Short mmCIF file of N, CA and C in Angstrom, two decimals:
data_model
loop_
_atom_site.label_atom_id
_atom_site.label_comp_id
_atom_site.label_asym_id
_atom_site.label_seq_id
_atom_site.Cartn_x
_atom_site.Cartn_y
_atom_site.Cartn_z
N MET A 1 30.18 -59.94 -47.36
CA MET A 1 29.93 -59.04 -46.29
C MET A 1 30.83 -59.03 -45.13
N HIS A 2 30.73 -57.99 -44.53
CA HIS A 2 31.78 -57.93 -43.24
C HIS A 2 31.25 -58.49 -42.20
N GLN A 3 31.93 -59.58 -41.43
CA GLN A 3 31.34 -60.18 -40.28
C GLN A 3 31.49 -59.38 -39.02
N GLY A 4 32.48 -58.61 -38.91
CA GLY A 4 32.94 -57.81 -37.76
C GLY A 4 32.14 -56.56 -37.76
N TYR A 5 31.54 -56.19 -38.84
CA TYR A 5 30.66 -54.84 -38.87
C TYR A 5 29.34 -55.08 -38.37
N GLN A 6 29.03 -54.40 -37.28
CA GLN A 6 27.66 -54.49 -36.78
C GLN A 6 27.16 -52.96 -36.83
N ARG A 7 25.99 -52.84 -37.26
CA ARG A 7 25.58 -51.51 -37.30
C ARG A 7 25.11 -50.93 -35.94
N LYS A 8 25.62 -49.77 -35.53
CA LYS A 8 25.34 -49.22 -34.16
C LYS A 8 23.90 -48.66 -34.15
N ARG A 9 23.03 -48.99 -33.27
CA ARG A 9 21.79 -48.42 -33.18
C ARG A 9 21.92 -46.99 -32.50
N ARG A 10 21.21 -46.07 -33.00
CA ARG A 10 21.36 -44.80 -32.44
C ARG A 10 20.20 -44.67 -31.28
N ARG A 11 20.66 -44.23 -30.19
CA ARG A 11 19.55 -44.05 -29.06
C ARG A 11 18.88 -42.80 -29.26
N PRO A 12 17.64 -42.44 -29.04
CA PRO A 12 17.00 -41.31 -29.02
C PRO A 12 17.63 -40.37 -27.96
N VAL A 13 17.66 -39.08 -28.27
CA VAL A 13 18.22 -38.05 -27.39
C VAL A 13 17.19 -37.70 -26.37
N ALA A 14 17.45 -37.72 -25.17
CA ALA A 14 16.48 -37.53 -24.06
C ALA A 14 16.78 -36.05 -23.42
N GLU A 15 16.77 -35.07 -24.29
CA GLU A 15 17.04 -33.72 -23.73
C GLU A 15 15.75 -32.90 -23.98
N ILE A 16 15.56 -31.94 -22.92
CA ILE A 16 14.20 -30.99 -23.07
C ILE A 16 14.63 -29.79 -23.78
N ASN A 17 13.80 -29.51 -24.88
CA ASN A 17 13.99 -28.31 -25.41
C ASN A 17 13.41 -27.11 -24.59
N VAL A 18 14.40 -26.28 -24.03
CA VAL A 18 13.85 -25.22 -23.13
C VAL A 18 13.42 -23.94 -23.84
N VAL A 19 13.70 -23.75 -25.17
CA VAL A 19 13.48 -22.59 -25.70
C VAL A 19 12.08 -22.16 -25.80
N PRO A 20 11.03 -22.94 -25.81
CA PRO A 20 9.69 -22.41 -25.75
C PRO A 20 9.28 -22.02 -24.25
N TYR A 21 9.93 -22.77 -23.27
CA TYR A 21 9.78 -22.30 -21.89
C TYR A 21 10.30 -20.93 -21.66
N ILE A 22 11.49 -20.61 -22.13
CA ILE A 22 11.96 -19.24 -21.90
C ILE A 22 11.03 -18.18 -22.76
N ASP A 23 10.60 -18.60 -23.86
CA ASP A 23 9.60 -17.63 -24.45
C ASP A 23 8.53 -17.33 -23.69
N VAL A 24 7.82 -18.51 -23.13
CA VAL A 24 6.71 -18.25 -22.20
C VAL A 24 6.97 -17.43 -20.97
N MET A 25 8.10 -17.64 -20.46
CA MET A 25 8.46 -16.95 -19.11
C MET A 25 8.71 -15.42 -19.57
N LEU A 26 9.25 -15.08 -20.69
CA LEU A 26 9.51 -13.84 -21.03
C LEU A 26 8.21 -13.04 -21.28
N VAL A 27 7.23 -13.75 -22.04
CA VAL A 27 5.98 -13.09 -22.13
C VAL A 27 5.27 -12.87 -20.93
N LEU A 28 5.30 -13.82 -19.89
CA LEU A 28 4.79 -13.53 -18.57
C LEU A 28 5.36 -12.40 -17.78
N LEU A 29 6.61 -12.34 -17.85
CA LEU A 29 7.39 -11.31 -17.26
C LEU A 29 6.81 -9.92 -17.75
N ILE A 30 6.81 -9.76 -19.06
CA ILE A 30 6.32 -8.55 -19.76
C ILE A 30 4.73 -8.23 -19.12
N ILE A 31 4.02 -9.37 -19.22
CA ILE A 31 2.66 -8.95 -18.69
C ILE A 31 2.71 -8.67 -17.31
N PHE A 32 3.30 -9.10 -16.29
CA PHE A 32 3.29 -8.78 -15.04
C PHE A 32 4.06 -7.44 -14.95
N MET A 33 5.20 -7.06 -15.60
CA MET A 33 5.69 -5.68 -15.43
C MET A 33 4.56 -4.63 -15.97
N VAL A 34 3.74 -4.97 -16.86
CA VAL A 34 2.80 -3.93 -17.43
C VAL A 34 1.55 -3.83 -16.42
N THR A 35 1.15 -4.98 -15.88
CA THR A 35 0.04 -4.79 -14.97
C THR A 35 0.30 -4.42 -13.60
N ALA A 36 1.41 -4.68 -13.02
CA ALA A 36 1.82 -4.39 -11.68
C ALA A 36 1.58 -2.93 -11.27
N PRO A 37 1.99 -1.90 -12.03
CA PRO A 37 1.76 -0.52 -11.69
C PRO A 37 0.17 -0.26 -11.68
N ILE A 38 -0.61 -0.94 -12.42
CA ILE A 38 -1.98 -0.53 -12.53
C ILE A 38 -2.69 -1.09 -11.18
N VAL A 39 -2.27 -2.45 -10.95
CA VAL A 39 -2.75 -3.06 -9.67
C VAL A 39 -2.42 -2.23 -8.34
N ALA A 40 -1.21 -1.66 -8.32
CA ALA A 40 -0.45 -1.06 -7.27
C ALA A 40 -1.22 0.35 -6.81
N GLN A 41 -2.09 0.83 -7.63
CA GLN A 41 -2.54 2.19 -7.33
C GLN A 41 -3.57 2.01 -6.12
N GLY A 42 -3.46 3.14 -5.29
CA GLY A 42 -4.36 3.26 -4.08
C GLY A 42 -3.59 3.83 -3.03
N VAL A 43 -4.14 3.97 -1.76
CA VAL A 43 -3.56 4.66 -0.73
C VAL A 43 -3.11 3.50 0.18
N LYS A 44 -1.81 3.71 0.70
CA LYS A 44 -1.35 2.83 1.54
C LYS A 44 -1.77 2.99 3.03
N VAL A 45 -2.42 2.18 3.57
CA VAL A 45 -3.00 2.41 4.91
C VAL A 45 -2.52 1.24 5.88
N ASP A 46 -1.86 1.56 7.09
CA ASP A 46 -1.63 0.43 7.83
C ASP A 46 -2.76 0.17 8.88
N LEU A 47 -3.61 -0.78 8.50
CA LEU A 47 -4.71 -1.18 9.31
C LEU A 47 -4.40 -2.29 10.42
N PRO A 48 -4.87 -2.22 11.64
CA PRO A 48 -4.51 -3.20 12.57
C PRO A 48 -5.14 -4.47 12.17
N GLN A 49 -4.57 -5.73 12.57
CA GLN A 49 -5.27 -6.95 12.44
C GLN A 49 -6.05 -7.31 13.61
N GLY A 50 -7.28 -7.59 13.45
CA GLY A 50 -8.12 -8.01 14.62
C GLY A 50 -8.38 -6.88 15.54
N GLU A 51 -8.17 -6.96 16.89
CA GLU A 51 -8.40 -5.80 17.76
C GLU A 51 -7.53 -4.79 17.55
N ALA A 52 -8.12 -3.57 17.62
CA ALA A 52 -7.18 -2.44 17.42
C ALA A 52 -6.57 -2.07 18.79
N GLU A 53 -5.33 -1.77 18.74
CA GLU A 53 -4.47 -1.43 20.01
C GLU A 53 -4.24 0.08 20.06
N ALA A 54 -4.27 0.54 21.22
CA ALA A 54 -4.01 1.94 21.37
C ALA A 54 -2.50 2.29 21.01
N LEU A 55 -2.26 3.55 20.88
CA LEU A 55 -0.93 3.97 20.56
C LEU A 55 -0.09 3.71 21.89
N PRO A 56 1.16 3.38 21.84
CA PRO A 56 2.07 3.17 23.01
C PRO A 56 1.90 4.39 24.00
N ALA A 57 2.10 4.35 25.21
CA ALA A 57 1.94 5.55 26.19
C ALA A 57 3.19 6.44 26.14
N ASP A 58 4.32 5.82 25.64
CA ASP A 58 5.68 6.56 25.43
C ASP A 58 5.70 7.20 24.13
N SER A 59 4.73 7.11 23.37
CA SER A 59 4.80 7.73 22.03
C SER A 59 4.36 9.16 22.06
N LYS A 60 4.79 9.94 21.06
CA LYS A 60 4.40 11.45 21.14
C LYS A 60 2.99 11.37 20.78
N PRO A 61 2.23 12.59 21.25
CA PRO A 61 0.71 12.56 20.98
C PRO A 61 0.56 12.71 19.48
N PRO A 62 -0.47 11.95 19.04
CA PRO A 62 -0.76 11.94 17.51
C PRO A 62 -1.16 13.31 16.96
N VAL A 63 -0.90 13.48 15.65
CA VAL A 63 -1.49 14.54 15.07
C VAL A 63 -2.88 14.00 14.49
N VAL A 64 -3.98 14.71 14.76
CA VAL A 64 -5.28 14.09 14.54
C VAL A 64 -5.83 15.14 13.36
N ALA A 65 -6.06 14.47 12.05
CA ALA A 65 -6.71 15.32 11.11
C ALA A 65 -8.19 14.83 11.10
N SER A 66 -9.22 15.80 11.32
CA SER A 66 -10.62 15.32 11.61
C SER A 66 -11.47 15.84 10.45
N ILE A 67 -12.50 15.09 10.22
CA ILE A 67 -13.70 15.48 9.29
C ILE A 67 -14.91 15.35 10.12
N ASP A 68 -15.60 16.60 10.29
CA ASP A 68 -16.82 16.38 11.00
C ASP A 68 -18.07 15.99 10.05
N ALA A 69 -19.23 16.08 10.71
CA ALA A 69 -20.49 15.63 9.85
C ALA A 69 -20.78 16.38 8.79
N MET A 70 -20.29 17.75 8.90
CA MET A 70 -20.59 18.81 7.81
C MET A 70 -19.57 18.82 6.77
N GLY A 71 -18.53 18.00 6.95
CA GLY A 71 -17.40 17.80 5.77
C GLY A 71 -16.40 18.75 6.05
N ASP A 72 -16.34 19.46 7.19
CA ASP A 72 -15.27 20.37 7.41
C ASP A 72 -14.09 19.77 7.92
N TYR A 73 -12.87 20.26 7.75
CA TYR A 73 -11.66 19.66 8.21
C TYR A 73 -11.04 20.53 9.23
N TYR A 74 -10.53 19.59 10.32
CA TYR A 74 -9.97 20.32 11.44
C TYR A 74 -8.53 19.66 11.67
N LEU A 75 -7.65 20.33 12.34
CA LEU A 75 -6.38 19.66 12.84
C LEU A 75 -6.21 19.84 14.23
N ASP A 76 -5.80 18.75 14.98
CA ASP A 76 -5.49 18.72 16.40
C ASP A 76 -4.06 18.25 16.46
N VAL A 77 -3.31 19.22 16.93
CA VAL A 77 -1.77 18.89 17.16
C VAL A 77 -1.46 18.81 18.64
N GLY A 78 -2.08 17.79 19.30
CA GLY A 78 -1.85 17.61 20.71
C GLY A 78 -2.25 18.69 21.57
N SER A 79 -1.38 19.44 22.06
CA SER A 79 -1.71 20.65 23.02
C SER A 79 -2.55 21.76 22.52
N SER A 80 -2.35 22.01 21.12
CA SER A 80 -3.07 23.16 20.52
C SER A 80 -4.18 22.54 19.69
N SER A 81 -5.21 22.42 20.37
CA SER A 81 -6.51 21.75 19.58
C SER A 81 -7.29 22.95 19.06
N ALA A 82 -6.95 23.65 18.19
CA ALA A 82 -7.71 24.86 17.63
C ALA A 82 -8.87 24.31 16.97
N LYS A 83 -10.11 25.06 16.99
CA LYS A 83 -11.32 24.58 16.40
C LYS A 83 -11.54 25.48 15.15
N GLU A 84 -10.55 25.67 14.49
CA GLU A 84 -10.82 26.48 13.23
C GLU A 84 -10.88 25.53 11.99
N VAL A 85 -11.73 25.88 11.22
CA VAL A 85 -12.18 25.16 9.90
C VAL A 85 -10.96 25.35 8.98
N LEU A 86 -10.40 24.28 8.32
CA LEU A 86 -9.27 24.43 7.48
C LEU A 86 -9.57 23.94 6.10
N GLU A 87 -9.04 24.31 4.99
CA GLU A 87 -9.04 23.81 3.80
C GLU A 87 -8.27 22.49 3.65
N LEU A 88 -8.46 21.54 2.80
CA LEU A 88 -7.85 20.23 2.69
C LEU A 88 -6.30 20.46 2.38
N GLU A 89 -5.95 21.48 1.51
CA GLU A 89 -4.56 21.76 1.20
C GLU A 89 -3.84 22.26 2.49
N GLU A 90 -4.65 23.13 3.22
CA GLU A 90 -3.96 23.68 4.39
C GLU A 90 -3.65 22.53 5.43
N VAL A 91 -4.59 21.67 5.77
CA VAL A 91 -4.28 20.48 6.58
C VAL A 91 -2.92 19.83 6.13
N ALA A 92 -2.88 19.47 4.84
CA ALA A 92 -1.82 18.68 4.28
C ALA A 92 -0.56 19.55 4.44
N VAL A 93 -0.53 20.89 4.30
CA VAL A 93 0.75 21.69 4.41
C VAL A 93 1.18 21.74 5.84
N ARG A 94 0.27 21.85 6.72
CA ARG A 94 0.62 21.86 8.17
C ARG A 94 1.05 20.59 8.71
N VAL A 95 0.47 19.46 8.25
CA VAL A 95 0.90 18.04 8.81
C VAL A 95 2.22 17.82 8.12
N GLY A 96 2.52 18.14 7.00
CA GLY A 96 3.77 18.00 6.20
C GLY A 96 4.89 18.76 7.05
N ALA A 97 4.64 19.96 7.42
CA ALA A 97 5.70 20.67 8.16
C ALA A 97 5.98 19.91 9.64
N ILE A 98 5.01 19.43 10.17
CA ILE A 98 5.16 18.67 11.47
C ILE A 98 5.89 17.55 11.32
N ILE A 99 5.56 16.75 10.11
CA ILE A 99 6.38 15.55 10.06
C ILE A 99 7.84 15.79 9.66
N GLN A 100 8.12 16.84 8.93
CA GLN A 100 9.44 17.15 8.58
C GLN A 100 10.25 17.41 9.95
N LEU A 101 9.54 18.08 10.95
CA LEU A 101 10.21 18.39 12.22
C LEU A 101 10.31 17.13 12.96
N GLU A 102 9.27 16.28 13.14
CA GLU A 102 9.19 15.05 13.90
C GLU A 102 8.88 13.99 13.02
N PRO A 103 9.58 13.19 12.34
CA PRO A 103 9.16 12.13 11.56
C PRO A 103 8.51 10.93 12.18
N GLU A 104 8.85 10.80 13.47
CA GLU A 104 8.32 9.52 14.23
C GLU A 104 6.94 9.84 14.81
N ARG A 105 6.47 11.00 14.67
CA ARG A 105 5.22 11.33 15.18
C ARG A 105 3.89 10.65 14.26
N PRO A 106 3.19 10.05 15.02
CA PRO A 106 2.03 9.19 14.39
C PRO A 106 0.89 10.23 13.79
N VAL A 107 0.25 9.86 12.80
CA VAL A 107 -0.76 10.73 12.17
C VAL A 107 -1.95 9.77 12.06
N VAL A 108 -3.19 10.19 12.49
CA VAL A 108 -4.41 9.56 12.36
C VAL A 108 -5.56 10.38 11.79
N VAL A 109 -6.36 9.75 11.10
CA VAL A 109 -7.60 10.42 10.69
C VAL A 109 -8.76 10.04 11.49
N LYS A 110 -9.55 11.12 11.90
CA LYS A 110 -10.79 10.84 12.65
C LYS A 110 -11.91 11.40 11.89
N ALA A 111 -12.83 10.65 11.29
CA ALA A 111 -14.00 10.99 10.48
C ALA A 111 -15.46 10.61 11.13
N ASP A 112 -16.30 11.39 10.88
CA ASP A 112 -17.63 11.14 11.32
C ASP A 112 -18.17 9.93 10.35
N ARG A 113 -18.91 9.13 10.96
CA ARG A 113 -19.49 7.81 10.34
C ARG A 113 -20.22 8.32 9.10
N SER A 114 -20.92 9.48 9.07
CA SER A 114 -21.79 9.86 7.94
C SER A 114 -21.15 10.43 6.83
N ILE A 115 -19.85 10.71 7.01
CA ILE A 115 -19.06 11.23 5.81
C ILE A 115 -18.75 10.29 4.71
N PRO A 116 -19.02 10.63 3.47
CA PRO A 116 -18.62 9.81 2.42
C PRO A 116 -17.21 9.27 2.32
N TYR A 117 -17.08 7.98 1.90
CA TYR A 117 -15.73 7.36 1.84
C TYR A 117 -14.80 8.25 1.06
N GLU A 118 -15.24 8.93 0.05
CA GLU A 118 -14.42 9.70 -0.88
C GLU A 118 -13.78 10.84 -0.11
N LYS A 119 -14.35 11.57 0.74
CA LYS A 119 -13.78 12.59 1.67
C LYS A 119 -12.49 12.05 2.49
N VAL A 120 -12.75 11.00 3.01
CA VAL A 120 -11.57 10.13 3.89
C VAL A 120 -10.48 9.91 2.99
N ILE A 121 -10.73 9.28 1.80
CA ILE A 121 -9.69 9.00 0.96
C ILE A 121 -9.00 10.24 0.39
N GLN A 122 -9.68 11.32 0.12
CA GLN A 122 -9.05 12.64 -0.42
C GLN A 122 -8.07 13.24 0.73
N LEU A 123 -8.54 13.06 2.04
CA LEU A 123 -7.59 13.45 3.05
C LEU A 123 -6.50 12.67 3.29
N MET A 124 -6.59 11.38 3.11
CA MET A 124 -5.57 10.38 3.33
C MET A 124 -4.59 10.59 2.06
N VAL A 125 -4.93 10.83 0.77
CA VAL A 125 -4.12 10.96 -0.38
C VAL A 125 -3.30 12.46 -0.18
N SER A 126 -4.03 13.38 0.38
CA SER A 126 -3.31 14.62 0.68
C SER A 126 -2.40 14.53 1.72
N LEU A 127 -2.55 13.78 2.69
CA LEU A 127 -1.45 13.63 3.83
C LEU A 127 -0.32 12.77 3.22
N GLN A 128 -0.58 11.73 2.47
CA GLN A 128 0.31 10.89 1.89
C GLN A 128 1.34 11.73 0.88
N GLY A 129 0.71 12.65 0.08
CA GLY A 129 1.44 13.58 -0.67
C GLY A 129 2.22 14.62 0.09
N ALA A 130 1.82 14.90 1.29
CA ALA A 130 2.56 15.86 2.27
C ALA A 130 3.96 15.11 2.81
N GLY A 131 3.99 13.90 2.66
CA GLY A 131 5.19 13.17 3.18
C GLY A 131 4.88 12.28 4.35
N VAL A 132 3.67 12.09 4.75
CA VAL A 132 3.29 11.35 5.84
C VAL A 132 3.41 9.75 5.48
N PRO A 133 4.39 8.99 6.18
CA PRO A 133 4.68 7.62 5.73
C PRO A 133 3.57 6.74 5.89
N SER A 134 2.75 6.79 7.04
CA SER A 134 1.56 5.92 7.22
C SER A 134 0.54 6.67 8.02
N VAL A 135 -0.68 6.34 7.66
CA VAL A 135 -1.92 7.06 8.27
C VAL A 135 -2.67 6.07 9.05
N GLY A 136 -3.00 6.28 10.24
CA GLY A 136 -3.93 5.37 11.05
C GLY A 136 -5.35 6.04 10.94
N LEU A 137 -6.33 5.12 11.37
CA LEU A 137 -7.71 5.45 11.29
C LEU A 137 -8.20 5.34 12.77
N MET A 138 -8.70 6.36 13.22
CA MET A 138 -9.28 6.42 14.72
C MET A 138 -10.67 5.81 14.54
N THR A 139 -10.93 4.95 15.58
CA THR A 139 -12.13 4.47 15.82
C THR A 139 -12.61 4.23 17.09
N ASP A 140 -13.92 4.16 17.52
CA ASP A 140 -14.47 3.91 18.90
C ASP A 140 -14.43 2.34 19.13
N SER A 141 -14.01 2.06 20.31
CA SER A 141 -14.10 0.75 20.69
C SER A 141 -15.49 0.26 20.89
N PRO A 142 -15.99 -0.98 20.55
CA PRO A 142 -17.45 -1.43 20.66
C PRO A 142 -17.98 -1.21 21.97
N GLU A 143 -17.35 -1.11 23.07
CA GLU A 143 -17.83 -1.09 24.35
C GLU A 143 -18.13 0.35 24.80
N ASP A 144 -17.74 1.30 23.96
CA ASP A 144 -18.03 2.63 24.36
C ASP A 144 -19.44 3.02 24.02
N LYS A 145 -20.15 2.33 23.23
CA LYS A 145 -21.44 2.61 22.70
C LYS A 145 -22.55 2.07 23.68
#
């Protein structure tokens, strides 16, 4: 036998096999890509946190889309507060025209508390479809009651 020959011991390889992790990450990515559009449906509304603040005094007068207790739609554009009943589509067309001329003008929805939630959502979706970037909700302050 050879005296100088010693058999070298092989150390175990301490590497992590990342292929299964990549597969899991790709499956999760596909799941999130498919479910994200389903979860993101709805109307985008900027609601205040905590106490509601009034619009700044230097801002333009807001466009107020109203729904009365009978479910009729009205539009108040600052100085011209006509009390004519409008169809939902007509409200959206008029507000869309105002927003094209004055994009920074705030738009708020004023609805009677007895109105079904569905009517308010229909109005907000129509306004969003007309190009309104964000819609506020008009409320009474608690001390007004």
